[in-house]
Amino acid sequence: MIKAGTAQWLLHDVKNRGITAWLLAVVLTSFYLVLYFTEWLTPAARAVGLDGKWTLYGLLYSIAIVWGGIYVIRKYRHNRYQIVRTSVVIFVQVTFAFSIPQLLKFLHQPEYYFSYLWPLKMEYLTPGYIFSLPLPFILYSFLGSLLMVPVLAALFGKRWYCSWVCGCGGLANTFGEPWRHLSDKSSLSWKIEKVAVHTVLATSLLLTALLFVTWGVGKSNPEVARFTYGFQSFYGLMVSSMLAGVVGVGLYPLGGTRIWCRFFCPMAALLGLVQKFGRYRIRVKENMCISCGLCSKYCEMGIDVRSYAQASQSFTRASCVGCGLCAEVCPRGVLRLENVRVRAPQEASLIQISPMPSVRQAG
Amino acid sequence: MHYVIVGNGVAGITAAFALRKRDARAKITVISGESEYFFSRTALMYAFLDRMNLRDLEPFERKVYQKQRIDLLHGWVEDLNADRRELRLKDGAEIQYDRLLLATGSAPNRPDWPGLGEVKEGVVHFVSLQHLAECERLTPSTRRAVVVGGGLIGVELVECLVHHGVEVDFLVREDWYWPMALAPEEGKLIAQHLRHHGVRLHLQDEVTGVESGTGSRVSAVQTGQGKKLPCEMLGICIGVRPAVDWLRGVATPPALGRGIQVDRGFRTSLRDVWAAGDCAEFQRPDGTPFVEQIWYSAKRQGELAARAMLGDSIRYEPPLFFNSAKFFEIEYTTVGATTRLPDTARSFFHRWADREATIRIVEENGAVTGFSMLGSRWDHTVLERWVGERRSLDDVVARLHEAQFDVEFGRVPLAGLRAAFGAREVRA
Ligand SMILES: Cc1cc2nc3c(=O)[nH]c(=O)nc-3n(C[C@H](O)[C@H](O)[C@H](O)COP(=O)(O)OP(=O)(O)OC[C@H]3O[C@@H](n4cnc5c(N)ncnc54)[C@H](O)[C@@H]3O)c2cc1C
Ligand code: SF4
């Protein structure tokens, strides 16, 4: 039941796909369309003394994360995991994703974002670009993407990136907090997710392979080069601009905060595959779940956590970003995120949980 | 074979799935009056708090019932004729069964306080969806409410009303909050917490009369301590009883006590009729009756009753008691018995100075027998194991960290507790 009062009605409306939520979605989507496809923001950036629209965007993005982050830390102040995680998110955004690149630019170095890695940031394994940078950047790109990302994911799950470091996840978990519950929990959406996200992953891998081929033999094969660059700009338009920006953030108030991460992000898909066979899991306390459904409701990735919890089944889902909100909202303390050495084999698989709980007969 | 289940609560639905798992061909029908689909009664308060929609309370996607070929029938059963294996619904429909499970759950207790009978508006319970709707209808026109009954449902209703800005007087007859489950120290902590949230908690007080005003809406409650508490809503949460009243007048009533009397194989006195969940009444070896009215028991009983209906030989033994709850922000976990203890029992109690958290470990004859924890998370399965292994108090305190279940970075520190425990031993 909605609380009494106009302010409360508005709050409910904007958080639950009401008219104000639709309006906000239009505003956010338009903002991204303007940002990506026009230069209208450039004068605004200049007017406040910034060098271009992307710096202005970075500044606004950082403000959204800091502001939302403070709200989240206050809201979950009794939960140390949330405090630590959100503090790291804010720190990474303010430093690696904003100040450091600006500083590098100021020092006439490449504008490099240490918090973004391939395949989320395709440029960082695009040979034509990356090999033009100084050696430390090249090393960081290769070692970061190919070694650090999978190793940390195997040890801690994809959460180390998706809900601690990444800016997309960072925005979702701070500014996006009021809309996290809007993710679709149906089994149908899970099916769509698996197809969609792995399609984008495959596409990104293919593009990277083509970019390497072109880098090697493109000069002597202009046909190949033309195709590759066409493909590259198509990918840039569709994935990086449309899906990550316009759809990913623009639709926060309608479809929840992780549309991009869940259905389209190639990095999340890759990390998810590692996670399934790594140490991370959500542990479920046996027989303690009251099936209330708060965990599922507040899962931003649309995981039906309750279906596992009420079957007393600890689990690892590829999509889980480890934000820890299921454990936070559970009124019976049923869930716990953890990294374990040994896991029951069935946990790693994407089993369809049977609706039947299994009961131990005592005595 | 046609299995019919009356009641789509957790007991009934768990039974239906368990039947389907073992019998792929049988026809399975679940009849229920309150709602078409199974929903989580334990989450009623989250709908009231606007944290969930009603649809979110449903633990299974609706298509699961189709897939599992479980027919759902929305309606109240009014008559049972076990000789003809027939049920009759309120709308007149007749249903034949081969085997019947009664899983009708609980209904709220209704007292006979003077004046209550004259009240036509403003009195609520908090057990069913219909009660929730009634609470939501009345809340906007309620400035003050009195909630009576110091149990779990009462405190949930109080939390919801406080959330909606209602001033609440919470009347608890006992010396402290929930003595059934909490020792005085824990009761005190919860009382502080409730008062901190603005609840006016009245201990050792009870209703002696109810007044009504315009439109016969409740206007005040008189208490044993002579208080008069004005209110526009009266929440009665003084416990639940098995929902079996409808069975008293049917063609062939099963043997009834407080609930539907069953043996340890869930069999009622009627042929081919079983009962499980909140509505089932068992007998202890000493002949005293007991009913279990918690979610976990209903779920377990539903599963086992299904097996019994399938012909397995089942002897139901309630496992070591465990339960959990939440009082506003304070979470509660308990295992074994921690109140109404024998004289031989002693308990170690610790309260953290810097947070609303307590722990109580009960020991009897050198072995730990119960735990009661507020404000931090514990893996009850580990605690249960320790009780089963008859571990000593010293041993359990030394390995307490193994049962902690708090979030990462957030474990409650145990050093102070262990120091207090050591000091206590020296004094003893
Ligand atoms: C507000 C609240 C909070 C609770 N919180 C907790 C908790 O945190 N932890 C815990 O362990 N327990 C809790 N409980 C108790 C728990 O919900 C019950 O023990 C459990 O739901 C019992 O399940 P059941 O299947 O036996 O019956 P119910 O869930 O009561 O279901 C019985 C169903 O039978 C139907 N029915 C009854 N008679 C008829 C008829 N004649 N014809 C057709 N249909 C009929 C009703 O429609 C009802 O839906 C709570 C209870 C309430 C009310
Ligand atoms: S929030 Fe906790 S109790 Fe509720 S369904 Fe999820 S795991 Fe179960």
Coordinates of C-alpha atoms and ligand atoms in Angstrom, one line a residue, chain A residues 290 332, chain B residues 6-12 31-35 39 41-45 75-78 103-106 126-128 152-153 156 240 243 246 276-279 292-296 298 323-325, ligand 1:
Chain A
I290 CA 9.9 -18.3 4.2
R332 CA 15.4 -14.3 7.7
Chain B
V6 CA -8.2 -28.3 0.3
G7 CA -6.0 -25.3 1.0
N8 CA -3.4 -23.8 -1.3
G9 CA -1.1 -22.7 1.5
V10 CA 2.5 -23.9 1.7
A11 CA 1.4 -27.3 3.1
G12 CA -1.2 -27.9 0.4
I31 CA -9.2 -26.1 -3.9
S32 CA -8.7 -22.9 -2.0
G33 CA -11.0 -20.1 -1.0
E34 CA -8.7 -17.2 -0.1
S35 CA -6.9 -16.9 -3.4
F39 CA 1.0 -16.9 -2.0
R41 CA 1.5 -15.5 3.9
T42 CA 4.7 -14.7 5.7
A43 CA 5.1 -11.8 3.2
L44 CA 1.8 -10.1 3.8
M45 CA 3.5 -7.3 5.6
G75 CA -13.7 -21.5 -3.9
W76 CA -14.7 -22.4 -0.4
V77 CA -15.4 -26.0 0.5
E78 CA -18.5 -26.3 2.6
A103 CA -4.5 -28.3 4.6
T104 CA -6.8 -25.5 5.7
G105 CA -4.3 -23.6 7.8
S106 CA -5.2 -21.2 10.6
F126 CA -3.7 -9.8 10.0
V127 CA -3.7 -13.4 8.6
S128 CA -5.3 -13.5 5.2
L152 CA 5.0 -12.2 15.8
I153 CA 1.9 -11.2 13.8
E156 CA 4.4 -7.1 12.0
V240 CA -4.3 -18.3 15.6
A243 CA -9.2 -23.3 10.6
W246 CA -16.3 -25.4 8.9
A276 CA -1.3 -31.4 7.3
G277 CA 0.0 -28.0 8.2
D278 CA -1.3 -25.5 10.6
C279 CA -4.7 -27.3 10.9
E292 CA 2.7 -26.6 14.8
Q293 CA 1.9 -23.2 13.3
I294 CA 4.9 -22.2 11.5
W295 CA 5.9 -22.1 7.9
Y296 CA 8.7 -24.6 8.1
A298 CA 3.7 -26.7 7.3
N323 CA 12.6 -20.5 13.9
S324 CA 13.4 -17.0 12.7
A325 CA 11.8 -13.7 12.7
Ligands
LIG1 C1 1.2 -12.4 9.1 C2 1.8 -13.7 9.3 C3 3.2 -13.9 9.3 C4 3.8 -15.1 9.5 N1 5.1 -15.2 9.5 C5 5.7 -16.4 9.7 C6 7.1 -16.5 9.8 O1 7.8 -15.5 9.7 N2 7.7 -17.7 10.0 C7 6.9 -18.8 10.1 O2 7.5 -19.8 10.3 N3 5.6 -18.7 10.1 C8 5.0 -17.5 9.9 N4 3.6 -17.5 9.8 C9 2.8 -18.7 9.9 C10 2.7 -19.4 8.6 O3 2.3 -18.5 7.6 C11 1.8 -20.6 8.6 O4 2.3 -21.5 9.5 C12 1.7 -21.3 7.3 O5 1.3 -20.4 6.3 C13 0.7 -22.4 7.3 O6 0.5 -23.0 6.1 P1 -0.7 -23.9 5.8 O7 -0.5 -24.4 4.4 O8 -0.9 -24.9 6.8 O9 -2.0 -23.0 5.8 P2 -2.4 -21.6 5.2 O10 -1.2 -20.9 4.6 O11 -3.2 -20.9 6.2 O12 -3.3 -22.0 4.0 C14 -4.6 -22.6 4.2 C15 -5.4 -22.2 3.0 O13 -6.6 -23.0 3.1 C16 -7.7 -22.4 2.6 N5 -8.9 -22.9 3.2 C17 -9.2 -23.0 4.5 N6 -10.4 -23.5 4.7 C18 -10.9 -23.7 3.4 C19 -12.1 -24.2 2.9 N7 -13.1 -24.6 3.7 N8 -12.3 -24.2 1.6 C20 -11.3 -23.8 0.7 N9 -10.2 -23.4 1.2 C21 -9.9 -23.3 2.5 C22 -7.4 -20.9 2.8 O14 -7.9 -20.2 1.7 C23 -5.9 -20.8 3.0 O15 -5.4 -20.1 1.9 C24 3.0 -16.2 9.6 C25 1.6 -16.1 9.6 C26 1.0 -14.9 9.4 C27 -0.5 -14.8 9.3

